[in-house]
Short mmCIF file of C-alpha atoms in Angstrom, two decimals:
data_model
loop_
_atom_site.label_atom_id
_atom_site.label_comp_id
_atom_site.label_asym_id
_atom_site.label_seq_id
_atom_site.Cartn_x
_atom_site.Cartn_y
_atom_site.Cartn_z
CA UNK A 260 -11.26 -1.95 -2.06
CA UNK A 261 -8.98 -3.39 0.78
CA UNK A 262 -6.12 -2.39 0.47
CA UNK A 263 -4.21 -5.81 0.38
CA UNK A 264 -6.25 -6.45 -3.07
CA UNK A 265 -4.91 -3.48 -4.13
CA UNK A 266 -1.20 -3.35 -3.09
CA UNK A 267 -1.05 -7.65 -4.47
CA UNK A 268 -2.45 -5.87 -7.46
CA UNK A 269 -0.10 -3.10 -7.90
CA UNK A 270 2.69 -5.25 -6.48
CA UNK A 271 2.20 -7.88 -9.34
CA UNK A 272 2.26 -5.52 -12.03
CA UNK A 273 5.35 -3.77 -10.56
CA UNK A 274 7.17 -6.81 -10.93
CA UNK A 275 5.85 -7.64 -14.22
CA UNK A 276 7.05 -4.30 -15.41
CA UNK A 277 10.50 -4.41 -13.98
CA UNK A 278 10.62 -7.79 -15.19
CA UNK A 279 9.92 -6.75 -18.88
CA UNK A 280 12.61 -3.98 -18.67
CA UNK A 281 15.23 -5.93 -17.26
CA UNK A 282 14.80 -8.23 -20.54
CA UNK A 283 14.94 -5.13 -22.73
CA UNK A 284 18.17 -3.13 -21.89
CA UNK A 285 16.95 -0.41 -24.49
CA UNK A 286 14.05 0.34 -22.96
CA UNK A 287 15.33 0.44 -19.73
CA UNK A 288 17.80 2.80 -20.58
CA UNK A 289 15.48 4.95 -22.57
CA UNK A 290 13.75 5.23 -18.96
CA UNK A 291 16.64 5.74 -16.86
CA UNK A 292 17.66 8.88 -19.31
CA UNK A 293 14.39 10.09 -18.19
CA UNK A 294 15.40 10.40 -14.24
CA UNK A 295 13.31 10.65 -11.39
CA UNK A 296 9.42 11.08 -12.21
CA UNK A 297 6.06 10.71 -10.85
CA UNK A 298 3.23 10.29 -13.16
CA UNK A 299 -0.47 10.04 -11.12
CA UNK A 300 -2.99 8.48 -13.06
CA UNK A 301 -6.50 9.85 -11.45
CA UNK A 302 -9.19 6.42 -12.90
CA UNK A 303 -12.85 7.78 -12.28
CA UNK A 304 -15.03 5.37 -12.53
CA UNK A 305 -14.12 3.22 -10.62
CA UNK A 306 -12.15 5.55 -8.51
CA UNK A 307 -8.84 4.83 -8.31
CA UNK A 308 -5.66 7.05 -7.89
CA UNK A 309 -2.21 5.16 -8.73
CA UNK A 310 1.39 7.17 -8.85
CA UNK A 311 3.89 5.48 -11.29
CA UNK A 312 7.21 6.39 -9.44
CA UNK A 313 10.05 6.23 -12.59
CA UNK A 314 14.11 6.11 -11.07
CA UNK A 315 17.16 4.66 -12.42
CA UNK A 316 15.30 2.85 -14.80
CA UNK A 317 13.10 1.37 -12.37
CA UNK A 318 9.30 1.71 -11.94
CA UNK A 319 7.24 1.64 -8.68
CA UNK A 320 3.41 1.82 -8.49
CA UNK A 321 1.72 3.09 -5.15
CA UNK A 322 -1.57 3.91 -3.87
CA UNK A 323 0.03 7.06 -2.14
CA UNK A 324 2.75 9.72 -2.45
CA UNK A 325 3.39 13.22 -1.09
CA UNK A 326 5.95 14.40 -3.12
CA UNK A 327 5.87 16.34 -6.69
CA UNK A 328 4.03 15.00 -9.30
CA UNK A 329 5.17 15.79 -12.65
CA UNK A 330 2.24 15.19 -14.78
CA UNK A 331 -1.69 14.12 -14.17
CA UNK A 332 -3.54 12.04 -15.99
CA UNK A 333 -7.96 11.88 -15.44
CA UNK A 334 -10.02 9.94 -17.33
CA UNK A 335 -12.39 6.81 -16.94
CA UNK A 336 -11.17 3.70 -17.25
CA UNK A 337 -11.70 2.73 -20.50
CA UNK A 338 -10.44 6.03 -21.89
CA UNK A 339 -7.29 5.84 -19.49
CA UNK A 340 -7.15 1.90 -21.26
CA UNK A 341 -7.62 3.15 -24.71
CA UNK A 342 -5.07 5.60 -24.48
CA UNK A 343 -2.53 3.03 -22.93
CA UNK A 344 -3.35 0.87 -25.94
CA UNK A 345 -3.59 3.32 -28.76
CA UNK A 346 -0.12 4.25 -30.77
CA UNK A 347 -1.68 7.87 -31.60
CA UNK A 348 0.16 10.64 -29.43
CA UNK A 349 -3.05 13.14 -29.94
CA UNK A 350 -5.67 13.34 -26.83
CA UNK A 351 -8.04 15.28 -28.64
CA UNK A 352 -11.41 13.24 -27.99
CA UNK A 353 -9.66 10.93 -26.13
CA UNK A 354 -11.42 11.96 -22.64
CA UNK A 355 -8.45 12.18 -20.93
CA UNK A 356 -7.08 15.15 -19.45
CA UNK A 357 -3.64 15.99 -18.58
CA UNK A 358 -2.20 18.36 -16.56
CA UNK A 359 1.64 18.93 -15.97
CA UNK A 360 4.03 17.59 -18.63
CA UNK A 361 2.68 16.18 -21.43
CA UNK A 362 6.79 15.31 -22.95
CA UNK A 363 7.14 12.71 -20.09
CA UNK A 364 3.56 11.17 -21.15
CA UNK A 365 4.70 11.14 -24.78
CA UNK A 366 8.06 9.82 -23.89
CA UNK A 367 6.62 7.24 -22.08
CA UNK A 368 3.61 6.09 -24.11
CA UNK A 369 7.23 5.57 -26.97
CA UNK A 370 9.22 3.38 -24.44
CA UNK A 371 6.12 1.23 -24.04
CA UNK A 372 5.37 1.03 -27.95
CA UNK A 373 9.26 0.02 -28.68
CA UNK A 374 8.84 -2.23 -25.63
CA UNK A 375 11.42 -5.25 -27.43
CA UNK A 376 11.83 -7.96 -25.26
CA UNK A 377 14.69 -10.23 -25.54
CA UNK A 378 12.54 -13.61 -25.14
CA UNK A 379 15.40 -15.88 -25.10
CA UNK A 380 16.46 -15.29 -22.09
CA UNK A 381 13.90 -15.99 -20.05
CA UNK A 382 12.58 -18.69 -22.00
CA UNK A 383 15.64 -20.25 -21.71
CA UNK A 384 16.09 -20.09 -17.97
CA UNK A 385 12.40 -22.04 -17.91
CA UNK A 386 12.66 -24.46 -20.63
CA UNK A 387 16.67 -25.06 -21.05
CA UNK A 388 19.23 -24.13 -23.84
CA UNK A 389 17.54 -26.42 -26.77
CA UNK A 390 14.12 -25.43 -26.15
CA UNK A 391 14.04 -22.11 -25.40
CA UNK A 392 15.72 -20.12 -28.00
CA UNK A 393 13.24 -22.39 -30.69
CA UNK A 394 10.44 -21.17 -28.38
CA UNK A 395 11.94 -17.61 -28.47
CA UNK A 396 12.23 -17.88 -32.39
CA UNK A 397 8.57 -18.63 -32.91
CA UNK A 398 7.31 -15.61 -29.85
CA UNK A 399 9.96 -13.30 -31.97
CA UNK A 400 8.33 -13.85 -35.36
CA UNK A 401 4.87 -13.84 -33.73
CA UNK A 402 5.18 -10.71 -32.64
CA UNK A 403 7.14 -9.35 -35.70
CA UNK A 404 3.91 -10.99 -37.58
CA UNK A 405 1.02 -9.22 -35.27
CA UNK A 406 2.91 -5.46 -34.94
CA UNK A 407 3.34 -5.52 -39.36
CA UNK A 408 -1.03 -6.53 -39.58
CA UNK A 409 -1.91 -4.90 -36.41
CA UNK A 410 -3.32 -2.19 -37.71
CA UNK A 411 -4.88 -3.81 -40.81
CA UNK A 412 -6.39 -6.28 -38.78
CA UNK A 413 -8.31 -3.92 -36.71
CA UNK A 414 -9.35 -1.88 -39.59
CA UNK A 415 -10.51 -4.31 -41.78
CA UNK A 416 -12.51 -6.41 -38.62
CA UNK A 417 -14.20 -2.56 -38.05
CA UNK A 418 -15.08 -2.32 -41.89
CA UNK A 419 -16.27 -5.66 -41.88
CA UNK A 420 -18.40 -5.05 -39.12
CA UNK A 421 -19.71 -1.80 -39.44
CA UNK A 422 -20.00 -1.66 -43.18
CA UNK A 423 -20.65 -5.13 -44.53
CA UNK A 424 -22.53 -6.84 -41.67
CA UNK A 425 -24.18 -3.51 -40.62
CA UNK A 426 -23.37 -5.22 -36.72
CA UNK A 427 -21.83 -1.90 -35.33
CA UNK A 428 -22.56 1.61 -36.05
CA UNK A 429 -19.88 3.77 -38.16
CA UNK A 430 -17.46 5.35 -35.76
CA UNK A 431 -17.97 9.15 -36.99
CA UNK A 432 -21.89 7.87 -35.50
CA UNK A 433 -20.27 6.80 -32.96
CA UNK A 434 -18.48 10.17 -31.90
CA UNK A 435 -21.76 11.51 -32.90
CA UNK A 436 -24.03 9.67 -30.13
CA UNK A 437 -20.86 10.56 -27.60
CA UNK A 438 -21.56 14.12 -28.26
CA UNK A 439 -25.57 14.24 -28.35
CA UNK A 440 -25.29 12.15 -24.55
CA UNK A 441 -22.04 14.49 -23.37
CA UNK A 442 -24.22 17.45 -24.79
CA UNK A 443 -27.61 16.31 -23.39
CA UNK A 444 -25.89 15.97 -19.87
CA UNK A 445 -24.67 19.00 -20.08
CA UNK A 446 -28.04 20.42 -20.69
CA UNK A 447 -29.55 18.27 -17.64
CA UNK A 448 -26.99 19.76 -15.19
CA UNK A 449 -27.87 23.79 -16.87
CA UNK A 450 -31.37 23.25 -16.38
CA UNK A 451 -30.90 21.16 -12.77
CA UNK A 452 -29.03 24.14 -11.71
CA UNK A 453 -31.81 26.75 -13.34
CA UNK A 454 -34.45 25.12 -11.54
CA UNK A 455 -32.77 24.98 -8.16
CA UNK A 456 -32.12 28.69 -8.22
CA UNK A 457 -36.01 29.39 -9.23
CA UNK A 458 -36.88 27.36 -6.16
CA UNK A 459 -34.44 29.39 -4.14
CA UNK A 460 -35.67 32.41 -5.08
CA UNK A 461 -39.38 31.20 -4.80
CA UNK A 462 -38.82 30.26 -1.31
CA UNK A 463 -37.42 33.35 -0.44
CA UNK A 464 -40.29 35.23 -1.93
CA UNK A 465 -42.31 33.22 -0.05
CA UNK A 466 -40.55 33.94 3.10
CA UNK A 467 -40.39 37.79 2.33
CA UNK A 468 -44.40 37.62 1.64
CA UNK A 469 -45.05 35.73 4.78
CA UNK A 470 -43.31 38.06 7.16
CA UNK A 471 -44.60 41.19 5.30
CA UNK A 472 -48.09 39.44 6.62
CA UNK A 473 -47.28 38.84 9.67
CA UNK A 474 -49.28 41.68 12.22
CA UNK A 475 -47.06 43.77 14.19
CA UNK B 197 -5.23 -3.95 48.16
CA UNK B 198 -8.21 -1.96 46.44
CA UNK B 199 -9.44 -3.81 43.04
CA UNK B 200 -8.60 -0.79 41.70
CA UNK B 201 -4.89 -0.69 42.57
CA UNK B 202 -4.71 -4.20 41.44
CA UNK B 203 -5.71 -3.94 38.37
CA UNK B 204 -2.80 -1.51 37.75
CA UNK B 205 -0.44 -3.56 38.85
CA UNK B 206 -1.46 -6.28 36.20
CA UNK B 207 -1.52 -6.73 32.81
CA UNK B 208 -2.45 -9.76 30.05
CA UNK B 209 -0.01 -11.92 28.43
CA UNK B 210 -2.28 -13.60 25.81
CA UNK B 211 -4.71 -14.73 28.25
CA UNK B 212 -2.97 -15.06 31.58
CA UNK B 213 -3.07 -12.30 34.15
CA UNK B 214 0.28 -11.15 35.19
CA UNK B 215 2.75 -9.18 37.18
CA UNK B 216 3.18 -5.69 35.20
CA UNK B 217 6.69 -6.64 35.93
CA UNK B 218 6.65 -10.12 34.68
CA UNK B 219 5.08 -9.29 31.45
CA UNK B 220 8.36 -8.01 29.82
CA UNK B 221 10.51 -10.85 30.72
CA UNK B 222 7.64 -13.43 29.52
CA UNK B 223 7.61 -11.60 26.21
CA UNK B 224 11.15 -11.73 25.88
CA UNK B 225 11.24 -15.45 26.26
CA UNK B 226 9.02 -15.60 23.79
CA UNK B 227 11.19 -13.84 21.23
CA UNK B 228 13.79 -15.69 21.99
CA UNK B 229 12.56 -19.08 21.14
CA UNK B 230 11.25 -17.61 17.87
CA UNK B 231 13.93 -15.14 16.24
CA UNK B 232 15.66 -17.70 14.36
CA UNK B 233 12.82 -18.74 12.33
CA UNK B 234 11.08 -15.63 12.82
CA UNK B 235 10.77 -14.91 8.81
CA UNK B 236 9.91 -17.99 7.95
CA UNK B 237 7.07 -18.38 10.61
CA UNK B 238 5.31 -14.78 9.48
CA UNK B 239 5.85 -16.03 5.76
CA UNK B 240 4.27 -19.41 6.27
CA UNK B 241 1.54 -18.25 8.80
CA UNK B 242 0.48 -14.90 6.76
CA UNK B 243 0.96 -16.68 3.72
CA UNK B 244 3.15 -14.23 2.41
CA UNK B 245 0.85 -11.26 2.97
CA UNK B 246 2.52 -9.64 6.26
CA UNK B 247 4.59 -8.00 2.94
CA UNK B 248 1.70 -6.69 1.37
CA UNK B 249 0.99 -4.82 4.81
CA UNK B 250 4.27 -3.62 5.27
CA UNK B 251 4.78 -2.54 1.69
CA UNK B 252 1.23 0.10 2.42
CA UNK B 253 2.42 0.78 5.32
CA UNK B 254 6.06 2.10 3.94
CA UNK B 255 3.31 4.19 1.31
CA UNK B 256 2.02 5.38 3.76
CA UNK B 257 4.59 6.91 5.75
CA UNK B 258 5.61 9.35 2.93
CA UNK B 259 9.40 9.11 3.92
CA UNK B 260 11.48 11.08 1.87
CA UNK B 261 15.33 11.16 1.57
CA UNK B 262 16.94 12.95 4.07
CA UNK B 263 14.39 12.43 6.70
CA UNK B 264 14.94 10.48 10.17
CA UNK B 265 13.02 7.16 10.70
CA UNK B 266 12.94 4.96 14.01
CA UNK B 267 11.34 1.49 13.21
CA UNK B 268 10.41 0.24 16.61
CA UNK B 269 9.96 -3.65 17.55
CA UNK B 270 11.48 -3.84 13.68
CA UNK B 271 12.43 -7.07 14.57
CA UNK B 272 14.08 -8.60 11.65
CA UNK B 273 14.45 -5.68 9.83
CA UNK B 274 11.72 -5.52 6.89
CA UNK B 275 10.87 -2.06 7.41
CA UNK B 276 14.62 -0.95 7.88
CA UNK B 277 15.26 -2.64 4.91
CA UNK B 278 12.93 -0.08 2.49
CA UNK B 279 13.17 2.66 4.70
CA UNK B 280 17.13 3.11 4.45
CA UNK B 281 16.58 2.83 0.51
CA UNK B 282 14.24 5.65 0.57
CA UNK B 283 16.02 8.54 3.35
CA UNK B 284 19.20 7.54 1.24
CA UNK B 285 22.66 8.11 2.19
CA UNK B 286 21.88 11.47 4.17
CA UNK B 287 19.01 10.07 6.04
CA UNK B 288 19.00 7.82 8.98
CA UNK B 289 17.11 4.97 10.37
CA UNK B 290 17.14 3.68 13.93
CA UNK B 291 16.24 -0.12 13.62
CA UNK B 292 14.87 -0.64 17.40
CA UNK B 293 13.97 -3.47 19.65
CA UNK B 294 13.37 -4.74 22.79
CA UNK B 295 14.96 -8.04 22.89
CA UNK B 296 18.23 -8.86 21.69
CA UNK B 297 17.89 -12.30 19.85
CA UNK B 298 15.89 -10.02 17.33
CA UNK B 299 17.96 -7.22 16.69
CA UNK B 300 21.04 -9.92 16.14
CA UNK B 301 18.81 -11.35 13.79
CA UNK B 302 17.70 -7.85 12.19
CA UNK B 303 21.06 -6.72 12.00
CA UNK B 304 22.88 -9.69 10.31
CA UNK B 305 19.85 -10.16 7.81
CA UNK B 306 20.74 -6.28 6.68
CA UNK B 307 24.38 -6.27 6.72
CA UNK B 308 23.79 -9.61 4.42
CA UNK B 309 21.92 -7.45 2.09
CA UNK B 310 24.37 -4.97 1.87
CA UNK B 311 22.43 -2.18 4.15
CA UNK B 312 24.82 -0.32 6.01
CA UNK B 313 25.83 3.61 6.75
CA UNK B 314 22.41 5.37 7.60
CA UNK B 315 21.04 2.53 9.50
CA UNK B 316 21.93 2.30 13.63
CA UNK B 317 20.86 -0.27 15.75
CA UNK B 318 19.52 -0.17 19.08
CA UNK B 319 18.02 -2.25 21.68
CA UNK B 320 15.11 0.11 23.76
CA UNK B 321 11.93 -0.31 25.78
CA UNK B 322 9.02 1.68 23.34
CA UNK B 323 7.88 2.71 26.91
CA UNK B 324 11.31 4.81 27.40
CA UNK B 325 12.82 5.51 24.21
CA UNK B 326 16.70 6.75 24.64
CA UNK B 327 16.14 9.50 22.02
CA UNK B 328 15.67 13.31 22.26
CA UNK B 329 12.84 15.21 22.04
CA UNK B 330 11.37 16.01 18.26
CA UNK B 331 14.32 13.70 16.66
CA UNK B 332 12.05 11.63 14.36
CA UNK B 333 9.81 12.20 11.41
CA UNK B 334 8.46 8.81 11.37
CA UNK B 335 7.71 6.24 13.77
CA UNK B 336 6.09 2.44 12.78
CA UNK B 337 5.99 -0.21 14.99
CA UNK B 338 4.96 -2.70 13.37
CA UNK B 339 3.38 -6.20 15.03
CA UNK B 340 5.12 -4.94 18.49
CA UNK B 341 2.61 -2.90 20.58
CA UNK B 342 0.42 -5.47 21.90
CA UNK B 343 3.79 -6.76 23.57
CA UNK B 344 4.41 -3.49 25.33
CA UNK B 345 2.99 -4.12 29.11
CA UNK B 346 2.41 -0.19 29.27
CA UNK B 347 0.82 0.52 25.66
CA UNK B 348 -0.34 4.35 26.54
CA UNK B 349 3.21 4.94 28.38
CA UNK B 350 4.85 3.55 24.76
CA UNK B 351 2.77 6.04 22.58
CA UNK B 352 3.19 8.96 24.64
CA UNK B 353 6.95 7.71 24.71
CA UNK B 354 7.13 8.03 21.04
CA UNK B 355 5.14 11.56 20.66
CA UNK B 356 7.69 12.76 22.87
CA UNK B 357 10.76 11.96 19.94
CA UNK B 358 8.67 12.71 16.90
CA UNK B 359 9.65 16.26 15.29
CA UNK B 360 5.89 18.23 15.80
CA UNK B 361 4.61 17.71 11.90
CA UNK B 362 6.03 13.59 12.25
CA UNK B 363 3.59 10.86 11.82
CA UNK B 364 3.64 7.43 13.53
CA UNK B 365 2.35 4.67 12.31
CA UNK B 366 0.92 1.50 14.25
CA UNK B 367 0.43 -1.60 12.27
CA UNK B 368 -1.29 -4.27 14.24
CA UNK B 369 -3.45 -7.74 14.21
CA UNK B 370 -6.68 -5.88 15.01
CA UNK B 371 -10.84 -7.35 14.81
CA UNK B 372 -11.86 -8.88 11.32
CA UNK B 373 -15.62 -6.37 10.68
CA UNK B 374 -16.44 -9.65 9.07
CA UNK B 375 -18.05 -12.38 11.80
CA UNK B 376 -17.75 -15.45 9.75
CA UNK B 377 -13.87 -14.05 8.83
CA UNK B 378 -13.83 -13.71 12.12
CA UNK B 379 -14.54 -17.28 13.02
CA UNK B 380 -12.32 -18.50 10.59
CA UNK B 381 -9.77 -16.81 11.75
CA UNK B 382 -10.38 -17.91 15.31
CA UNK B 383 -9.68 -21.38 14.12
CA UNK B 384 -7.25 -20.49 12.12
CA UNK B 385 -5.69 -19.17 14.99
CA UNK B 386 -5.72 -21.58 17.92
CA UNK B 387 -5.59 -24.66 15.48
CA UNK B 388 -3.29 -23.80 12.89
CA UNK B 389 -0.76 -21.91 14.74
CA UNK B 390 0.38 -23.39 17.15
CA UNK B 391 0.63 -26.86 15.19
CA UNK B 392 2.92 -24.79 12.74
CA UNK B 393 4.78 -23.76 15.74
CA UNK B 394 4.78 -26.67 17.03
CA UNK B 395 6.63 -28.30 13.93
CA UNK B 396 8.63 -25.94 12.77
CA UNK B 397 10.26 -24.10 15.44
CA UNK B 398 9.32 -26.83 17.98
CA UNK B 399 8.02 -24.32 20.38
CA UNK B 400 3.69 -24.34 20.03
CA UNK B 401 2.86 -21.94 23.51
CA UNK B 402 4.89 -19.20 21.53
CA UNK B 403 2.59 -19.39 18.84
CA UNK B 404 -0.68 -19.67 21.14
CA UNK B 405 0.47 -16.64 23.04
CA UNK B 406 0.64 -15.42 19.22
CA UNK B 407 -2.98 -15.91 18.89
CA UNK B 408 -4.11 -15.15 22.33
CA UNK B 409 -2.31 -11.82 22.72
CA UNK B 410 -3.68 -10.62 19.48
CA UNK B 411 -7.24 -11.31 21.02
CA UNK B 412 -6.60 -9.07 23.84
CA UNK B 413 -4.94 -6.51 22.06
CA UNK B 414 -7.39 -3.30 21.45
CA UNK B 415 -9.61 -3.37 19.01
CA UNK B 416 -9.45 -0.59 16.15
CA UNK B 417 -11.59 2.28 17.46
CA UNK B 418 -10.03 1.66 21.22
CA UNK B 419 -6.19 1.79 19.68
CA UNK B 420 -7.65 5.17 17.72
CA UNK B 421 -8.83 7.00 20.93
CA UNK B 422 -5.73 5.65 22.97
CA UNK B 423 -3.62 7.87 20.56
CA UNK B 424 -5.51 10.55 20.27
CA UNK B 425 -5.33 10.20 24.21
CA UNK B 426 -1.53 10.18 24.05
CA UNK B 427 -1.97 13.44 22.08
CA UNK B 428 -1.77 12.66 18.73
CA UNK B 429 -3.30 14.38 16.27
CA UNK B 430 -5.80 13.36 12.94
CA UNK B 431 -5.48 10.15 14.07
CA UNK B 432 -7.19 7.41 11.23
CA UNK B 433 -7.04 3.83 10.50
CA UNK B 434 -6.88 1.47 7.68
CA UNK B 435 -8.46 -2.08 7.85
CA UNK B 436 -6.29 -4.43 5.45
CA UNK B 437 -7.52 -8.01 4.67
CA UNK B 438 -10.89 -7.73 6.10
CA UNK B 439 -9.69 -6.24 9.60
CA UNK B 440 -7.27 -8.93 10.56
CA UNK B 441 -4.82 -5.73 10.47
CA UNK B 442 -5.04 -2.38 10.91
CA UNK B 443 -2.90 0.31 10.43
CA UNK B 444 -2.81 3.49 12.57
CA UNK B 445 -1.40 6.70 11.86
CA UNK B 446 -1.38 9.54 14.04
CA UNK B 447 0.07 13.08 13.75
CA UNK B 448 1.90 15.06 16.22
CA UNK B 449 0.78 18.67 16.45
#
């Protein structure tokens, strides 16, 4: 990717970021108590490396930096998005691996789940003093209103779907399939590797056989 | 005179032939007429994106606190600006430039914004830098060496004051790998520019030496060997926004 995409990209979200916190003094402070960190999220697939660069309650994304990480994060995207998304703290089947310190990933994945933004605010700066805090009302008690059903919502819609209208398989068959294909690669790459050492050693029976022959 | 002899004595400015000794005082004209507005212009012609390329190119220079930078031709100060936030208060960085109108402008814009302590100011030629030996571990120059008349005499300038280990980093206007960007851009270019110039710093052969000069700087692979030449090591480049710019970073050993 050129790298203007991707610093626009990263520089956008940095700002979006910074923007949140400085609307949610909690938050920010919950960071700051945190110091200085580095957290490097390695994506694979597409390959992607990003370092998120935590001081005085601030956070910086970059493409590169040299100095200590504290804690590593690999995964694809879509597990790196799922964990991002999820509220559960466990990575067990999550296909992400970490390496370094897991607190700071935990403490981090908590400021971004109490993430309380004080709409009024900026609402008000953009629409005025009448129609902004009524604007910041109604955001307020739609969120309040999603976070209570959130997690009825999505467990009823995957009931619905994978039990009623038979649309979707069950997740445990789900986790099931994940494990046959991670299994069945596995097996692939065993007997790719098998077969290239028969070959190696065929050809160097070969070899051995054909100088043996070979008149003196 | 032998060909040979004159073509040493001679040098572009955009895409006049000149007096090696005329070059410098040409250049400085042009920097004159254009300091004022200078931030304005690269925000209006680059569309805001000249950030974006300075912003990688601060990644990439992997300056820490503590550490000595020297931005040369920094102009108006951008890279100053982020660099004395990052070597903090017991780091230093040498905001540098050739021509005067600049640095006045560089050095206001930062005191404005409250930069002051580890950041010195000082008007030099990239071809003889008034610094020790091994007294930097960064260099950028950023948008400034296809002004330098002598462009291998400015590298090996600045190998000489980087601390063995330092890195320097070029960023330039460089060849688009693209040729229908690059035709664009070659409109873009001698059109655009110097109309923009024209209006809104009233001055258009400023901004069509812009243009031209960035034509006849080298192209990416020439700039590479050039440093390597200087004797700079593990030399690479990165094409941003389709080639248009490059950045160069070289190592010394």
């Amino acid at each position: 990717m050129d790298p203007t995409l991707s610093t626009a990209a990263l520089a956008s979200l940095e700002r979006m970021i910074n923007s949140a916190l400085s609307y949610d003094p909690g938050s920010q402070q919950k960071l700051r108590k945190l110091g200085s960190k580095t957290l490097q999220i390695c994506c694979q697939g597409p390959t992607i490396t990003t370092f998120v660069l935590i001081d005085d309650g601030q956070v910086q994304l970059r493409q590169h930096y040299e100095g200590q990480i504290d804690c590593q994060l690999k995964g694809s995207a879509m597990a790196l998005a799922n964990l991002g998304l999820s509220s559960q703290h466990s990575l067990a089947n999550s296909g992400v691996q970490v390496f370094g310190s897991t607190g700071l990933l935990v403490d981090l994945q908590g400021i971004a789940k109490d993430l309380d933004i004080d709409w009024e605010e900026p609402l008000s700066q953009l629409l005025g003093d009448v129609a902004g805090p009524s604007l910041a009302g109604l955001v307020r008690k739609g969120i309040s209103f999603w976070r209570e059903r959130e997690a009825s919502v999505w467990q009823r819609s995957g009931e619905a779907l994978s039990e009623e209208l038979r649309a979707t398989p069950h997740p445990y068959e789900l986790e099931d399939f994940n494990q046959a294909v991670d299994q069945l690669r596995d097996d692939g790459e065993r007997l790719a590797a098998k077969v290239g050492k028969l070959q190696h050693s065929l050809e160097a029976a070969l070899n051995a056989a054909k100088q043996g022959n070979q008149p003196e | 005179m032998s060909e040979h002899k004159q073509e040493q004595e001679t040098t572009h400015f955009g895409y006049e032939t000149v007096d090696k000794g005329e070059k410098a005082g040409r250049v400085a004209d042009v920097f004159h007429s254009v300091a004022a507005k200078y931030d304005l212009m690269n925000d209006l012609m680059s569309g805001g994106i000249h950030r974006l390329w300075k912003r990688y190119t601060i990644e990439l220079s992997g300056v820490r606190a503590g550490q000595k930078v020297l931005d040369i031709a920094g102009g108006t100060g951008d890279l100053t600006l982020k660099f004395s936030r990052l070597v903090g208060p017991e780091g230093q960085v040498v905001l540098a430039d050739i021509n005067d109108s600049m640095l006045k402008v560089g050095r206001d814009k930062l005191i404005d914004k409250g930069v002051a302590g580890n950041v010195q100011v000082s008007q030099a030629d990239a071809q003889f830098l008034p610094f020790a030996d091994n007294t930097f571990d960064c260099i950028t120059i950023a948008f400034g060496l296809r002004n330098v008349t002598d462009k291998d005499l400015a590298l090996r300038s600045m190998l000489r004051v980087l601390k063995p280990g330092g890195r320097l980093l070029v960023l330039e206007f460089s060849k688009p790998g693209n040729p229908l960007l690059e035709k664009a851009y070659d409109a873009y270019s001698f059109a655009f520019l110097p109309t923009m110039g024209r209006l809104i710093t009233n001055d258009a052969d400023s901004y069509r030496y812009l243009a031209e000069s960035i034509r006849m700087h080298p192209d990416q692979n020439t700039l590479k060997d050039m440093m390597s030449d200087a004797g700079f090591a593990a030399c690479e480049y990165h094409n941003m926004t389709g080639g248009i710019v490059a950045l160069h970073k070289g190592i010394k050993p």
